[in-house]
CSV table of C-alpha atoms in Angstrom, one decimal:
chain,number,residue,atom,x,y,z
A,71,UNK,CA,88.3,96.6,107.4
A,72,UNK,CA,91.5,97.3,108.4
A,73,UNK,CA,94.0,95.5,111.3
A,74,UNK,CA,96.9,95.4,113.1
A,75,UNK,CA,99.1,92.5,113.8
A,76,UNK,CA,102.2,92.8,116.6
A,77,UNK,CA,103.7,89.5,116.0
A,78,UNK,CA,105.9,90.2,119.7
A,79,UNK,CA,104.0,89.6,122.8
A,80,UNK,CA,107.2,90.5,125.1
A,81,UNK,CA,110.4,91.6,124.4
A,82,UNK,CA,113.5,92.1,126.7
A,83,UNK,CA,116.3,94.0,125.7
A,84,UNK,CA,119.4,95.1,127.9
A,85,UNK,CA,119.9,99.0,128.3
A,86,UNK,CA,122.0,100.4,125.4
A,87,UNK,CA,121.5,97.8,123.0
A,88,UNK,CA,118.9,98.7,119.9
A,89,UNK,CA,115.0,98.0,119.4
A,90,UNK,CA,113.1,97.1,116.6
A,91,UNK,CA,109.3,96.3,117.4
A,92,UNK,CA,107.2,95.1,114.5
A,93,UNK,CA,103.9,95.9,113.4
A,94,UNK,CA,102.1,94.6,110.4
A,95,UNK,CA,98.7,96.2,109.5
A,96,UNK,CA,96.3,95.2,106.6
A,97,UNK,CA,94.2,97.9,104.8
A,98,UNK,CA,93.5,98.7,100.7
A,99,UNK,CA,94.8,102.4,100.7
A,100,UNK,CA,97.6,104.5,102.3
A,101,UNK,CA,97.3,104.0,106.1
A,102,UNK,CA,97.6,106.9,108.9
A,103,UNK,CA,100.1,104.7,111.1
A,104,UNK,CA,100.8,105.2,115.2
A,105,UNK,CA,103.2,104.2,118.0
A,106,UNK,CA,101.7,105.0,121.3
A,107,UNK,CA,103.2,104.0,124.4
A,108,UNK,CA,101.7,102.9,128.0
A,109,UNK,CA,103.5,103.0,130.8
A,110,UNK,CA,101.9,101.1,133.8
A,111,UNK,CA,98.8,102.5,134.9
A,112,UNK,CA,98.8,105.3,133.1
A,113,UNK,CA,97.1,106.0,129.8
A,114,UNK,CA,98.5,105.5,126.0
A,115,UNK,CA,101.3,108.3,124.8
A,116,UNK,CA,101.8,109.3,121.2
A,117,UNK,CA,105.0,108.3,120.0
A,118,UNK,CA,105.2,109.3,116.3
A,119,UNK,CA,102.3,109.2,113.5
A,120,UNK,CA,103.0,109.0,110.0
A,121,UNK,CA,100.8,110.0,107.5
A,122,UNK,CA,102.2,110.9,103.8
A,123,UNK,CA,105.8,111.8,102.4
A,124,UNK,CA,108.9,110.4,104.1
A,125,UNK,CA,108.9,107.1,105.2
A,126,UNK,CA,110.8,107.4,108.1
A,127,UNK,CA,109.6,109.3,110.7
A,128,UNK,CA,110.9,110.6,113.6
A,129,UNK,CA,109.0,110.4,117.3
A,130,UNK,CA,109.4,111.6,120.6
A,131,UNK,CA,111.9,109.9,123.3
A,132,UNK,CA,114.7,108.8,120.9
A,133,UNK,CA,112.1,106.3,118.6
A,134,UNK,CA,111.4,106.2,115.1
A,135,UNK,CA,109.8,104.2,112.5
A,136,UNK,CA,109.8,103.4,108.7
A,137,UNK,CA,106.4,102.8,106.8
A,138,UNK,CA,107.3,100.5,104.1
A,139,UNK,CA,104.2,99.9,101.7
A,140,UNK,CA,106.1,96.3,100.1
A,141,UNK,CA,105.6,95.0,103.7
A,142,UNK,CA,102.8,96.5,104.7
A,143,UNK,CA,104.8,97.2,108.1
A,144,UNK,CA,105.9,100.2,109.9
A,145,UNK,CA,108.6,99.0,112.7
A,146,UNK,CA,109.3,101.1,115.5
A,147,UNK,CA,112.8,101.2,116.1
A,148,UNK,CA,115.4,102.7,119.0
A,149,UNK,CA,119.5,103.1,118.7
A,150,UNK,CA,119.7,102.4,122.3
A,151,UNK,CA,117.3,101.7,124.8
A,152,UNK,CA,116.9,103.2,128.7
A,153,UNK,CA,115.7,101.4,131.3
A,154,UNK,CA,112.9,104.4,131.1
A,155,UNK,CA,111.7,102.5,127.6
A,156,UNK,CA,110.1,99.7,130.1
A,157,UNK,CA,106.1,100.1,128.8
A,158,UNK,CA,103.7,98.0,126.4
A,159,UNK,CA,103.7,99.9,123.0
A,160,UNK,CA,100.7,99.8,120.5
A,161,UNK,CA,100.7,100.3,117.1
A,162,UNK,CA,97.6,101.6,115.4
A,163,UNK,CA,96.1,102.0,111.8
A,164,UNK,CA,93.6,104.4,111.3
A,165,UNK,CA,91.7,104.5,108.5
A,166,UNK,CA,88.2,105.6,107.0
A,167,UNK,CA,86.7,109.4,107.3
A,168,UNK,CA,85.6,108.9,110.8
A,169,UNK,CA,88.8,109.2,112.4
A,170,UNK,CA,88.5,105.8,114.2
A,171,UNK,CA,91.5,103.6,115.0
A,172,UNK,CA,92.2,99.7,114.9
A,173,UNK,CA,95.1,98.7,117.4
A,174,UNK,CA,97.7,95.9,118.0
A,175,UNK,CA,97.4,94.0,120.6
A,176,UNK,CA,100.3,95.2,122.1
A,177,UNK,CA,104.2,94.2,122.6
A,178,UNK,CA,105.6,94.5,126.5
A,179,UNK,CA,109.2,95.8,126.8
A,180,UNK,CA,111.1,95.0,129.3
A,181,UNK,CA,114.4,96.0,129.7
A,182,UNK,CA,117.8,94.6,131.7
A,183,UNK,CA,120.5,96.1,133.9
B,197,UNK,CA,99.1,117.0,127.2
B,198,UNK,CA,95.5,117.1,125.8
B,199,UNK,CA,92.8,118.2,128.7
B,200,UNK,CA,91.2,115.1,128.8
B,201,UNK,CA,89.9,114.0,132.8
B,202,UNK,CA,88.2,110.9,133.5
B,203,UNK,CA,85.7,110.2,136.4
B,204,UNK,CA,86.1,108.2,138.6
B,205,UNK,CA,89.7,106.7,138.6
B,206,UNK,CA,88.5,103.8,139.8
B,207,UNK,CA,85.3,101.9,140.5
B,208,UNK,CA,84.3,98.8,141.9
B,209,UNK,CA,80.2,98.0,141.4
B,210,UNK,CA,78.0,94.5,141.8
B,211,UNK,CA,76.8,92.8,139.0
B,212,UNK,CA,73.4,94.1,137.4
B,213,UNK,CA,74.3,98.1,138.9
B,214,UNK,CA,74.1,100.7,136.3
B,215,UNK,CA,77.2,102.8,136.1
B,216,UNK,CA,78.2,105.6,134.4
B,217,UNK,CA,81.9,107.0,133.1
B,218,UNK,CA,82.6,110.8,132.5
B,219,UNK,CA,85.0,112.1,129.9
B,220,UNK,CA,85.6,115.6,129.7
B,221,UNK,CA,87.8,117.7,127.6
B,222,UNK,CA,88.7,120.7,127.6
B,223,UNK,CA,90.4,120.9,124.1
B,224,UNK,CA,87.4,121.6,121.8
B,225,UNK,CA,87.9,118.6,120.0
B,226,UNK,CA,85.3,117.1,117.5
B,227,UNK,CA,85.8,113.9,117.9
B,228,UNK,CA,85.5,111.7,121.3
B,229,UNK,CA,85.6,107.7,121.9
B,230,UNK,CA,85.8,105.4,124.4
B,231,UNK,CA,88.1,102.4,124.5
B,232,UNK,CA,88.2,99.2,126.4
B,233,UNK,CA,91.5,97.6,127.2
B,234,UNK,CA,91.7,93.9,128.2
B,235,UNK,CA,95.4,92.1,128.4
B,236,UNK,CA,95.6,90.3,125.0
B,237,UNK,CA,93.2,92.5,123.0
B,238,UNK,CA,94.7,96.0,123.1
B,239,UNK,CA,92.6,98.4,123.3
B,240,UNK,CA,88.7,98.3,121.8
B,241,UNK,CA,87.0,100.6,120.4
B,242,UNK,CA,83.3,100.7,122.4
B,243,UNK,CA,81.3,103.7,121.2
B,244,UNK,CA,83.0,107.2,119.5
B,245,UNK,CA,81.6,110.7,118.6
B,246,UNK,CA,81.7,113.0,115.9
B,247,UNK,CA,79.7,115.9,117.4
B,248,UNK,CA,77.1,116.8,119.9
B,249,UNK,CA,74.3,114.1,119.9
B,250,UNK,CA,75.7,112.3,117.2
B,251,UNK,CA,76.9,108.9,118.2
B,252,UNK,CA,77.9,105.5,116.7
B,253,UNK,CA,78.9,102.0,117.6
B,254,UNK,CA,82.5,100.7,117.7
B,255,UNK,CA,83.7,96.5,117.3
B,256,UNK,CA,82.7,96.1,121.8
B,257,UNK,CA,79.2,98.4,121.8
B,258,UNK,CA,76.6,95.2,123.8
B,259,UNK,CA,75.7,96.0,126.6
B,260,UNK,CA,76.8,99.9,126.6
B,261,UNK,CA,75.2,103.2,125.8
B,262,UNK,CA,77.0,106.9,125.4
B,263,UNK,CA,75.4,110.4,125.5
B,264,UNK,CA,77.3,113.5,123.9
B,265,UNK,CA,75.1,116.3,125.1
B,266,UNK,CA,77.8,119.2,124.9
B,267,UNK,CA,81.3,118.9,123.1
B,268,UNK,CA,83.7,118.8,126.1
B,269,UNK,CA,81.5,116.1,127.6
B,270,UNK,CA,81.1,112.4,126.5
B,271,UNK,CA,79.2,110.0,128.7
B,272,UNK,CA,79.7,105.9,128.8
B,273,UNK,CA,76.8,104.1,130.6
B,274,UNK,CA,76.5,100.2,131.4
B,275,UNK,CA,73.2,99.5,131.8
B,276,UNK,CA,73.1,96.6,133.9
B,277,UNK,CA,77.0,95.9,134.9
B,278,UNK,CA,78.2,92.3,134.1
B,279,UNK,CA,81.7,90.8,135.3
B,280,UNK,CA,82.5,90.8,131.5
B,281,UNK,CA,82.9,94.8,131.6
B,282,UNK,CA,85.4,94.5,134.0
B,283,UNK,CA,88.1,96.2,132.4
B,284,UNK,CA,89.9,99.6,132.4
B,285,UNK,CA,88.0,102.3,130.6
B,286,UNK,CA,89.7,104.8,128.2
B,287,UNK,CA,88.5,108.1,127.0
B,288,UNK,CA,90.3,109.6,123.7
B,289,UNK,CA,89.9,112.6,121.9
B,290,UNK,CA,90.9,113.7,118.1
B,291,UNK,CA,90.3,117.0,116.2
B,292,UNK,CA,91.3,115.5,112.5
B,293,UNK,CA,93.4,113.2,110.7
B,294,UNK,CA,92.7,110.7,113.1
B,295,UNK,CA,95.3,111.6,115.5
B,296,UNK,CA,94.2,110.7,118.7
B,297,UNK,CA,95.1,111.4,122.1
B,298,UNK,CA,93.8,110.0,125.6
B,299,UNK,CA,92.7,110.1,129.3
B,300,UNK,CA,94.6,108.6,132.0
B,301,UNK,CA,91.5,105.6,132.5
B,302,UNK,CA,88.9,104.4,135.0
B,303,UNK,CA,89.4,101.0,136.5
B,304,UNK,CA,86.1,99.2,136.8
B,305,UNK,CA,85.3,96.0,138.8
B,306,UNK,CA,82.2,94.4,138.5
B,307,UNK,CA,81.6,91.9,141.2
């Protein structure tokens, strides 16, 4: 079975300075791999997806992320960062011909002044 | 953003109630699911659906029950409430390639 790992509970970053959130996932063949992001009380947003071909990948909002097989990681990452970017951020493999997902447990952004 | 309403927003119930969640979508998608989230377990996947009447269990499936009677509809039903399903509820839809998009959640409180 396959799963996630988001090694970063919280984060705080100050506005204008770069990201990088990690995700680690475990499963035997090429993963489909998410971002989503939640901003408080609302529901999950799909960042960017990656599923064959490039590596990097290019989202929604400014983010992107690299798969990189070696690692078995695909880290989301932002040039600069708006106080807007405040939101817990999931990371998801899916997997299998169901279409089911497995998430992260979730890393919390908060951002400073 | 996807069609996807969920009913009620929120809900607060006693302990041994029945209660029932609505998704609806309006999207035509295949596939349908409902989620658990919980702080420090991301979301959980409860039950999902790959079609009308046809149903299958996800990692979090005690204690609930779902009914998929037409494709923009997918029901979520606790049988006897416990304070252990308190939680917020979310509904998700996906046509293919497991690409997944979701409801806005139901808060449920089970006193």
């Amino acid at each position: 079975a396959q799963s996630v790992t988001q090694p970063d509970i919280h984060i705080t970053v100050s506005e204008g300075a770069s990201l990088e959130l990690r995700c680690n996932y475990s499963y035997g063949a090429t993963p489909y791999l998410f971002w989503y992001v939640q901003s408080p009380g609302q529901g999950l947003q799909l960042l960017l997806k990656y599923f064959s071909g490039d590596t990097l990948v290019q989202g929604i909002k400014g983010f992107e992320a690299e798969f990189k097989r070696s690692q078995s990681s695909f880290n989301l990452r932002k040039p600069s960062v708006h106080w807007s970017d405040a939101a817990e951020y999931f990371c998801a493999v899916g997997a299998g011909t169901a279409s089911k997902l497995t998430f992260g447990t979730g890393t919390r952004l908060q951002v400073t002044l | 953003d996807a069609g996807i309403t969920q009913s009620p927003r929120h809900k607060v119930t006693e302990t041994g109630t029945p209660v029932t969640l609505r998704c609806h979508q309006t999207e035509n998608h295949r596939y349908m699911y409902w989620y658990r989230q919980d702080p420090g377990h991301g979301l959980r996947l409860i039950h999902y659906s790959y079609g009308v009447k046809d149903t299958d269990k996800g990692e979090v499936s005690d204690g609930y029950s779902v009914s998929r009677s037409k494709t923009e509809d997918f029901l979520l039903t606790l049988e006897s409430a416990t304070s252990s399903q308190t939680s917020v509820y979310f509904c998700a839809i996906s046509q293919e390639v497991h690409e997944q998009y979701f409801g806005p959640g139901t808060r449920l409180t089970v006193t």
